[in-house]
Amino acid sequence: MDSRGQEVRPFDVTHRLVLGIAIPMTLGFLTTPLLGLTDTAVVGRLGQAEALAGLAIGAILFDLIYGSLSFLRTSTTGLVAQAFGRGDLREQQAVFWRALLSALCLGFVMLGLSPLILAFAPELMTNDPAVAEVTRQYFGIRVLTSPATFANFAILGFVLGRGQGVLGLTLQIILNGTNICLSIFLGLGLGWGIVGVAWGTALAEVTGAVIGFLVVSRQFSAAYRPSRADIFDTAKLKQLFHLNADILIRSLILNGAFALLTRVGSSFGAVTLAANAVLMNVFMLSAFFLDGLAGAAEQLAGRAVGAQYRPSFDRTLKLTGFWSFAMAALVGLFFITFGQPIIHLLTTSEEVRQEAYTYLAWAALTGLAGALAFQMDGVFIGATWSREMRNMMLRSFAFYCASLAVFVPMIGNHGLWLSLNLFLMMRGFFLAAMVPRKARQSFVSTH
């Protein structure tokens, strides 16, 4: 028992346990860019530039809005992991139902806002009426299944909170695999084009939500079914609301940092802007690998806090940190070695290729610069230290803006990439510096 009378539930954190969560999650995340490539290939075969541009803008718009609302996944993971660590089966179910109800409500709110989004957003992103109309078609269909989209966030969060990495991978493969097959069948097979791609994605979201719900609900025991009072407990709902709000603010600031990167980069001309866009793929691919280890940190840190077992928390920090930096180093080495051939595949413009080669080393470094930040994000989400994570993001963003103001005038686009790497590093350092104090507050036992 700890000093608050809570039972301490020891568990061992091993390399196998960390990788058993991280590897399936990484593979699941890597199915996402495959989906984007498929949609692009399907629409690209139509031979209509407007359709391809409309798809690109619609996908960006969707990812921008819904990606910022993915806090449902991360907050659910942290709360379920803590209940899992305590061995509280009733609260695990209650967290799931709260998250699912929140997801459905958010989905219907998005449906209500969709006419406003469709009326103004496309014109903000393109001056071409034909492209804007394609964007409306694509987004207008996908938004119809918003409740299912957000439900999938809650379902995946529950699964990952219980450390079921293989099940999480399976659900991602079902979701994205169904999406790919339906997009090809409806878009090319039936000749529906962009409409077929949009309906393929929408129907896949519904399919994934139904299958995920059936799989998760089969894990529930009737003996631990939460009451309505448990699910709608005011204190628990407030905790979920504040956690989601903090993570949302943090996500919006992060997206703002990347938007500022693009805005500043545009001042160097079209060639440099295009080169930066190509190189951001290097950072995004690095992020996919690091996200898997961040997910392992979420589950294990949350489980340790719930179990009130400090040795497991400390071990989680060491092992997820080790694998995060090891993975970042390997990915960085890969891009340093094979970066030029990859750039060659990503663009046919010789000007853009040569410009991208100039800044390749900076892009390859982003994985190492961000390894600690990704790990710390996982730890703070799992431990539900969301307020501190939000505040450190604000501090890091201020540092980022200052570095842009100093280094961009001095060394141009090199200063832009230097600032991005410093931003990633500062996020990690600021969060890591807070861990000892937060851990002392969360672990009050003598174990």
Short mmCIF file of N, CA, C and O in Angstrom, two decimals, residues 137-217:
data_model
loop_
_atom_site.label_atom_id
_atom_site.label_comp_id
_atom_site.label_asym_id
_atom_site.label_seq_id
_atom_site.Cartn_x
_atom_site.Cartn_y
_atom_site.Cartn_z
N GLN A 137 -16.53 18.63 -52.84
CA GLN A 137 -17.06 17.28 -53.04
C GLN A 137 -16.39 16.29 -52.09
O GLN A 137 -17.07 15.50 -51.42
N TYR A 138 -15.07 16.33 -52.05
CA TYR A 138 -14.31 15.38 -51.24
C TYR A 138 -14.60 15.56 -49.75
O TYR A 138 -14.97 14.61 -49.04
N PHE A 139 -14.46 16.79 -49.27
CA PHE A 139 -14.64 17.06 -47.84
C PHE A 139 -16.10 16.87 -47.44
O PHE A 139 -16.40 16.35 -46.36
N GLY A 140 -17.03 17.26 -48.32
CA GLY A 140 -18.45 17.15 -48.01
C GLY A 140 -18.90 15.72 -47.80
O GLY A 140 -19.82 15.46 -47.01
N ILE A 141 -18.27 14.77 -48.48
CA ILE A 141 -18.60 13.35 -48.29
C ILE A 141 -17.92 12.81 -47.04
O ILE A 141 -18.55 12.15 -46.21
N ARG A 142 -16.65 13.11 -46.87
CA ARG A 142 -15.91 12.57 -45.72
C ARG A 142 -16.47 13.07 -44.39
O ARG A 142 -16.47 12.35 -43.40
N VAL A 143 -16.95 14.30 -44.36
CA VAL A 143 -17.44 14.87 -43.10
C VAL A 143 -18.71 14.15 -42.62
O VAL A 143 -19.04 14.21 -41.43
N LEU A 144 -19.42 13.47 -43.52
CA LEU A 144 -20.65 12.79 -43.15
C LEU A 144 -20.43 11.70 -42.11
O LEU A 144 -21.34 11.39 -41.33
N THR A 145 -19.26 11.13 -42.09
CA THR A 145 -18.97 10.05 -41.13
C THR A 145 -18.06 10.53 -40.00
O THR A 145 -17.31 9.74 -39.43
N SER A 146 -18.14 11.81 -39.68
CA SER A 146 -17.34 12.36 -38.59
C SER A 146 -17.51 11.61 -37.27
O SER A 146 -16.52 11.35 -36.57
N PRO A 147 -18.76 11.24 -36.87
CA PRO A 147 -18.88 10.48 -35.62
C PRO A 147 -18.07 9.19 -35.63
O PRO A 147 -17.46 8.83 -34.61
N ALA A 148 -18.04 8.50 -36.77
CA ALA A 148 -17.25 7.27 -36.86
C ALA A 148 -15.76 7.56 -36.81
O ALA A 148 -14.99 6.82 -36.19
N THR A 149 -15.34 8.66 -37.44
CA THR A 149 -13.92 9.04 -37.42
C THR A 149 -13.44 9.26 -35.99
O THR A 149 -12.40 8.74 -35.57
N PHE A 150 -14.21 10.03 -35.22
CA PHE A 150 -13.82 10.30 -33.85
C PHE A 150 -13.99 9.07 -32.96
O PHE A 150 -13.23 8.88 -32.00
N ALA A 151 -14.97 8.22 -33.26
CA ALA A 151 -15.12 6.98 -32.51
C ALA A 151 -13.88 6.10 -32.66
O ALA A 151 -13.44 5.44 -31.71
N ASN A 152 -13.29 6.10 -33.87
CA ASN A 152 -12.07 5.32 -34.08
C ASN A 152 -10.92 5.84 -33.21
O ASN A 152 -10.07 5.07 -32.77
N PHE A 153 -10.87 7.17 -32.98
CA PHE A 153 -9.87 7.72 -32.07
C PHE A 153 -10.04 7.13 -30.67
O PHE A 153 -9.06 6.72 -30.03
N ALA A 154 -11.28 7.11 -30.18
CA ALA A 154 -11.55 6.60 -28.84
C ALA A 154 -11.24 5.11 -28.74
O ALA A 154 -10.65 4.65 -27.74
N ILE A 155 -11.61 4.36 -29.75
CA ILE A 155 -11.38 2.91 -29.74
C ILE A 155 -9.88 2.61 -29.73
O ILE A 155 -9.40 1.79 -28.94
N LEU A 156 -9.12 3.28 -30.60
CA LEU A 156 -7.68 3.06 -30.64
C LEU A 156 -7.03 3.48 -29.33
O LEU A 156 -6.12 2.81 -28.83
N GLY A 157 -7.49 4.58 -28.74
CA GLY A 157 -6.95 5.03 -27.47
C GLY A 157 -7.16 4.01 -26.37
O GLY A 157 -6.26 3.75 -25.55
N PHE A 158 -8.34 3.39 -26.33
CA PHE A 158 -8.62 2.35 -25.33
C PHE A 158 -7.69 1.15 -25.52
O PHE A 158 -7.10 0.65 -24.55
N VAL A 159 -7.56 0.70 -26.76
CA VAL A 159 -6.73 -0.48 -27.05
C VAL A 159 -5.28 -0.22 -26.66
O VAL A 159 -4.64 -1.05 -26.02
N LEU A 160 -4.75 0.95 -27.02
CA LEU A 160 -3.36 1.27 -26.72
C LEU A 160 -3.16 1.50 -25.23
O LEU A 160 -2.09 1.20 -24.69
N GLY A 161 -4.18 2.03 -24.55
CA GLY A 161 -4.08 2.21 -23.11
C GLY A 161 -3.92 0.90 -22.36
O GLY A 161 -3.32 0.86 -21.28
N ARG A 162 -4.42 -0.17 -22.93
CA ARG A 162 -4.26 -1.51 -22.34
C ARG A 162 -3.00 -2.22 -22.83
O ARG A 162 -2.77 -3.38 -22.49
N GLY A 163 -2.21 -1.51 -23.66
CA GLY A 163 -0.96 -2.10 -24.13
C GLY A 163 -1.16 -3.16 -25.20
O GLY A 163 -0.26 -3.97 -25.44
N GLN A 164 -2.29 -3.14 -25.90
CA GLN A 164 -2.59 -4.15 -26.91
C GLN A 164 -2.13 -3.66 -28.28
O GLN A 164 -2.94 -3.34 -29.16
N GLY A 165 -0.82 -3.61 -28.44
CA GLY A 165 -0.24 -3.07 -29.66
C GLY A 165 -0.62 -3.84 -30.90
O GLY A 165 -0.90 -3.25 -31.95
N VAL A 166 -0.64 -5.18 -30.82
CA VAL A 166 -0.97 -6.00 -31.99
C VAL A 166 -2.42 -5.78 -32.40
O VAL A 166 -2.73 -5.70 -33.59
N LEU A 167 -3.31 -5.68 -31.41
CA LEU A 167 -4.71 -5.41 -31.72
C LEU A 167 -4.84 -4.02 -32.35
O LEU A 167 -5.61 -3.84 -33.31
N GLY A 168 -4.12 -3.04 -31.85
CA GLY A 168 -4.14 -1.72 -32.44
C GLY A 168 -3.68 -1.75 -33.89
O GLY A 168 -4.28 -1.10 -34.76
N LEU A 169 -2.61 -2.51 -34.17
CA LEU A 169 -2.12 -2.66 -35.54
C LEU A 169 -3.19 -3.31 -36.42
O LEU A 169 -3.44 -2.86 -37.55
N THR A 170 -3.84 -4.35 -35.89
CA THR A 170 -4.87 -5.05 -36.66
C THR A 170 -6.02 -4.11 -37.03
O THR A 170 -6.49 -4.11 -38.17
N LEU A 171 -6.45 -3.31 -36.07
CA LEU A 171 -7.54 -2.37 -36.34
C LEU A 171 -7.12 -1.31 -37.37
O LEU A 171 -7.92 -0.92 -38.24
N GLN A 172 -5.86 -0.84 -37.30
CA GLN A 172 -5.38 0.13 -38.29
C GLN A 172 -5.29 -0.49 -39.67
O GLN A 172 -5.61 0.16 -40.69
N ILE A 173 -4.89 -1.75 -39.75
CA ILE A 173 -4.81 -2.44 -41.04
C ILE A 173 -6.20 -2.62 -41.62
O ILE A 173 -6.43 -2.43 -42.83
N ILE A 174 -7.17 -2.97 -40.76
CA ILE A 174 -8.56 -3.12 -41.23
C ILE A 174 -9.08 -1.79 -41.76
O ILE A 174 -9.66 -1.72 -42.86
N LEU A 175 -8.85 -0.73 -40.99
CA LEU A 175 -9.34 0.60 -41.38
C LEU A 175 -8.70 1.07 -42.68
O LEU A 175 -9.40 1.41 -43.66
N ASN A 176 -7.36 1.10 -42.72
CA ASN A 176 -6.68 1.62 -43.90
C ASN A 176 -6.74 0.66 -45.08
O ASN A 176 -6.80 1.08 -46.24
N GLY A 177 -6.73 -0.66 -44.79
CA GLY A 177 -6.85 -1.64 -45.86
C GLY A 177 -8.20 -1.57 -46.55
O GLY A 177 -8.30 -1.62 -47.79
N THR A 178 -9.27 -1.45 -45.75
CA THR A 178 -10.61 -1.28 -46.32
C THR A 178 -10.68 0.00 -47.14
O THR A 178 -11.28 0.04 -48.23
N ASN A 179 -10.07 1.05 -46.62
CA ASN A 179 -10.05 2.34 -47.32
C ASN A 179 -9.38 2.21 -48.68
O ASN A 179 -9.91 2.68 -49.70
N ILE A 180 -8.23 1.58 -48.73
CA ILE A 180 -7.50 1.41 -49.98
C ILE A 180 -8.32 0.62 -50.99
O ILE A 180 -8.46 1.01 -52.16
N CYS A 181 -8.88 -0.51 -50.53
CA CYS A 181 -9.64 -1.37 -51.45
C CYS A 181 -10.88 -0.66 -51.98
O CYS A 181 -11.18 -0.72 -53.19
N LEU A 182 -11.62 0.03 -51.10
CA LEU A 182 -12.83 0.72 -51.53
C LEU A 182 -12.50 1.90 -52.44
O LEU A 182 -13.23 2.18 -53.40
N SER A 183 -11.42 2.61 -52.14
CA SER A 183 -11.04 3.75 -52.99
C SER A 183 -10.70 3.29 -54.41
O SER A 183 -11.09 3.92 -55.40
N ILE A 184 -9.98 2.17 -54.51
CA ILE A 184 -9.65 1.63 -55.83
C ILE A 184 -10.91 1.15 -56.55
O ILE A 184 -11.13 1.44 -57.74
N PHE A 185 -11.77 0.41 -55.81
CA PHE A 185 -12.97 -0.16 -56.43
C PHE A 185 -13.95 0.94 -56.86
O PHE A 185 -14.43 0.95 -58.01
N LEU A 186 -14.22 1.87 -55.96
CA LEU A 186 -15.20 2.92 -56.26
C LEU A 186 -14.62 3.99 -57.20
O LEU A 186 -15.31 4.47 -58.10
N GLY A 187 -13.35 4.34 -56.95
CA GLY A 187 -12.75 5.41 -57.75
C GLY A 187 -12.40 4.99 -59.15
O GLY A 187 -12.67 5.73 -60.11
N LEU A 188 -11.82 3.80 -59.31
CA LEU A 188 -11.40 3.32 -60.62
C LEU A 188 -12.35 2.27 -61.19
O LEU A 188 -12.78 2.36 -62.34
N GLY A 189 -12.68 1.26 -60.35
CA GLY A 189 -13.53 0.16 -60.82
C GLY A 189 -14.89 0.64 -61.31
O GLY A 189 -15.35 0.25 -62.39
N LEU A 190 -15.55 1.48 -60.52
CA LEU A 190 -16.85 2.01 -60.91
C LEU A 190 -16.75 3.35 -61.62
O LEU A 190 -17.76 3.89 -62.07
N GLY A 191 -15.54 3.89 -61.68
CA GLY A 191 -15.34 5.15 -62.40
C GLY A 191 -15.90 6.37 -61.71
O GLY A 191 -16.21 7.36 -62.36
N TRP A 192 -16.00 6.33 -60.36
CA TRP A 192 -16.55 7.47 -59.63
C TRP A 192 -15.52 8.56 -59.37
O TRP A 192 -15.87 9.63 -58.89
N GLY A 193 -14.26 8.29 -59.61
CA GLY A 193 -13.22 9.29 -59.44
C GLY A 193 -13.09 9.79 -58.02
O GLY A 193 -13.07 9.02 -57.06
N ILE A 194 -12.99 11.13 -57.87
CA ILE A 194 -12.78 11.73 -56.56
C ILE A 194 -13.92 11.42 -55.61
O ILE A 194 -13.72 11.23 -54.40
N VAL A 195 -15.14 11.31 -56.13
CA VAL A 195 -16.29 10.96 -55.29
C VAL A 195 -16.13 9.53 -54.74
O VAL A 195 -16.43 9.26 -53.57
N GLY A 196 -15.64 8.63 -55.58
CA GLY A 196 -15.42 7.26 -55.14
C GLY A 196 -14.35 7.16 -54.06
O GLY A 196 -14.48 6.41 -53.10
N VAL A 197 -13.28 7.96 -54.22
CA VAL A 197 -12.22 7.98 -53.21
C VAL A 197 -12.76 8.49 -51.87
O VAL A 197 -12.49 7.93 -50.81
N ALA A 198 -13.58 9.54 -51.93
CA ALA A 198 -14.15 10.11 -50.71
C ALA A 198 -15.09 9.12 -50.03
O ALA A 198 -15.04 8.93 -48.80
N TRP A 199 -15.97 8.47 -50.82
CA TRP A 199 -16.88 7.49 -50.24
C TRP A 199 -16.12 6.26 -49.71
O TRP A 199 -16.51 5.66 -48.70
N GLY A 200 -15.04 5.89 -50.38
CA GLY A 200 -14.22 4.78 -49.90
C GLY A 200 -13.67 5.06 -48.51
O GLY A 200 -13.70 4.20 -47.62
N THR A 201 -13.16 6.27 -48.31
CA THR A 201 -12.62 6.67 -47.02
C THR A 201 -13.73 6.73 -45.96
O THR A 201 -13.57 6.25 -44.84
N ALA A 202 -14.87 7.33 -46.33
CA ALA A 202 -15.98 7.48 -45.39
C ALA A 202 -16.50 6.11 -44.94
O ALA A 202 -16.72 5.88 -43.74
N LEU A 203 -16.71 5.20 -45.89
CA LEU A 203 -17.24 3.88 -45.56
C LEU A 203 -16.23 3.07 -44.75
O LEU A 203 -16.60 2.27 -43.88
N ALA A 204 -14.93 3.29 -45.01
CA ALA A 204 -13.89 2.59 -44.24
C ALA A 204 -13.90 3.05 -42.79
O ALA A 204 -13.69 2.24 -41.87
N GLU A 205 -14.15 4.34 -42.56
CA GLU A 205 -14.23 4.85 -41.18
C GLU A 205 -15.37 4.17 -40.43
O GLU A 205 -15.22 3.78 -39.27
N VAL A 206 -16.52 4.02 -41.08
CA VAL A 206 -17.66 3.37 -40.45
C VAL A 206 -17.35 1.89 -40.19
O VAL A 206 -17.63 1.36 -39.10
N THR A 207 -16.76 1.24 -41.17
CA THR A 207 -16.40 -0.18 -41.02
C THR A 207 -15.43 -0.37 -39.86
O THR A 207 -15.60 -1.26 -39.02
N GLY A 208 -14.40 0.49 -39.80
CA GLY A 208 -13.42 0.41 -38.73
C GLY A 208 -14.04 0.63 -37.37
O GLY A 208 -13.71 -0.07 -36.39
N ALA A 209 -14.96 1.60 -37.27
CA ALA A 209 -15.60 1.90 -35.99
C ALA A 209 -16.48 0.75 -35.53
O ALA A 209 -16.47 0.38 -34.34
N VAL A 210 -17.23 0.15 -36.44
CA VAL A 210 -18.12 -0.96 -36.07
C VAL A 210 -17.30 -2.17 -35.62
O VAL A 210 -17.57 -2.77 -34.56
N ILE A 211 -16.29 -2.53 -36.41
CA ILE A 211 -15.46 -3.69 -36.04
C ILE A 211 -14.70 -3.42 -34.75
O ILE A 211 -14.64 -4.28 -33.86
N GLY A 212 -14.14 -2.23 -34.62
CA GLY A 212 -13.41 -1.88 -33.41
C GLY A 212 -14.29 -1.93 -32.18
O GLY A 212 -13.89 -2.45 -31.13
N PHE A 213 -15.51 -1.40 -32.29
CA PHE A 213 -16.44 -1.42 -31.16
C PHE A 213 -16.78 -2.85 -30.76
O PHE A 213 -16.80 -3.19 -29.57
N LEU A 214 -17.04 -3.71 -31.74
CA LEU A 214 -17.38 -5.10 -31.44
C LEU A 214 -16.21 -5.82 -30.77
O LEU A 214 -16.40 -6.57 -29.80
N VAL A 215 -15.00 -5.57 -31.25
CA VAL A 215 -13.82 -6.22 -30.66
C VAL A 215 -13.59 -5.75 -29.24
O VAL A 215 -13.34 -6.54 -28.32
N VAL A 216 -13.67 -4.44 -29.02
CA VAL A 216 -13.43 -3.88 -27.69
C VAL A 216 -14.51 -4.31 -26.70
O VAL A 216 -14.22 -4.70 -25.57
N SER A 217 -15.77 -4.23 -27.12
CA SER A 217 -16.87 -4.56 -26.20
C SER A 217 -16.83 -6.01 -25.76
O SER A 217 -17.31 -6.34 -24.67
#
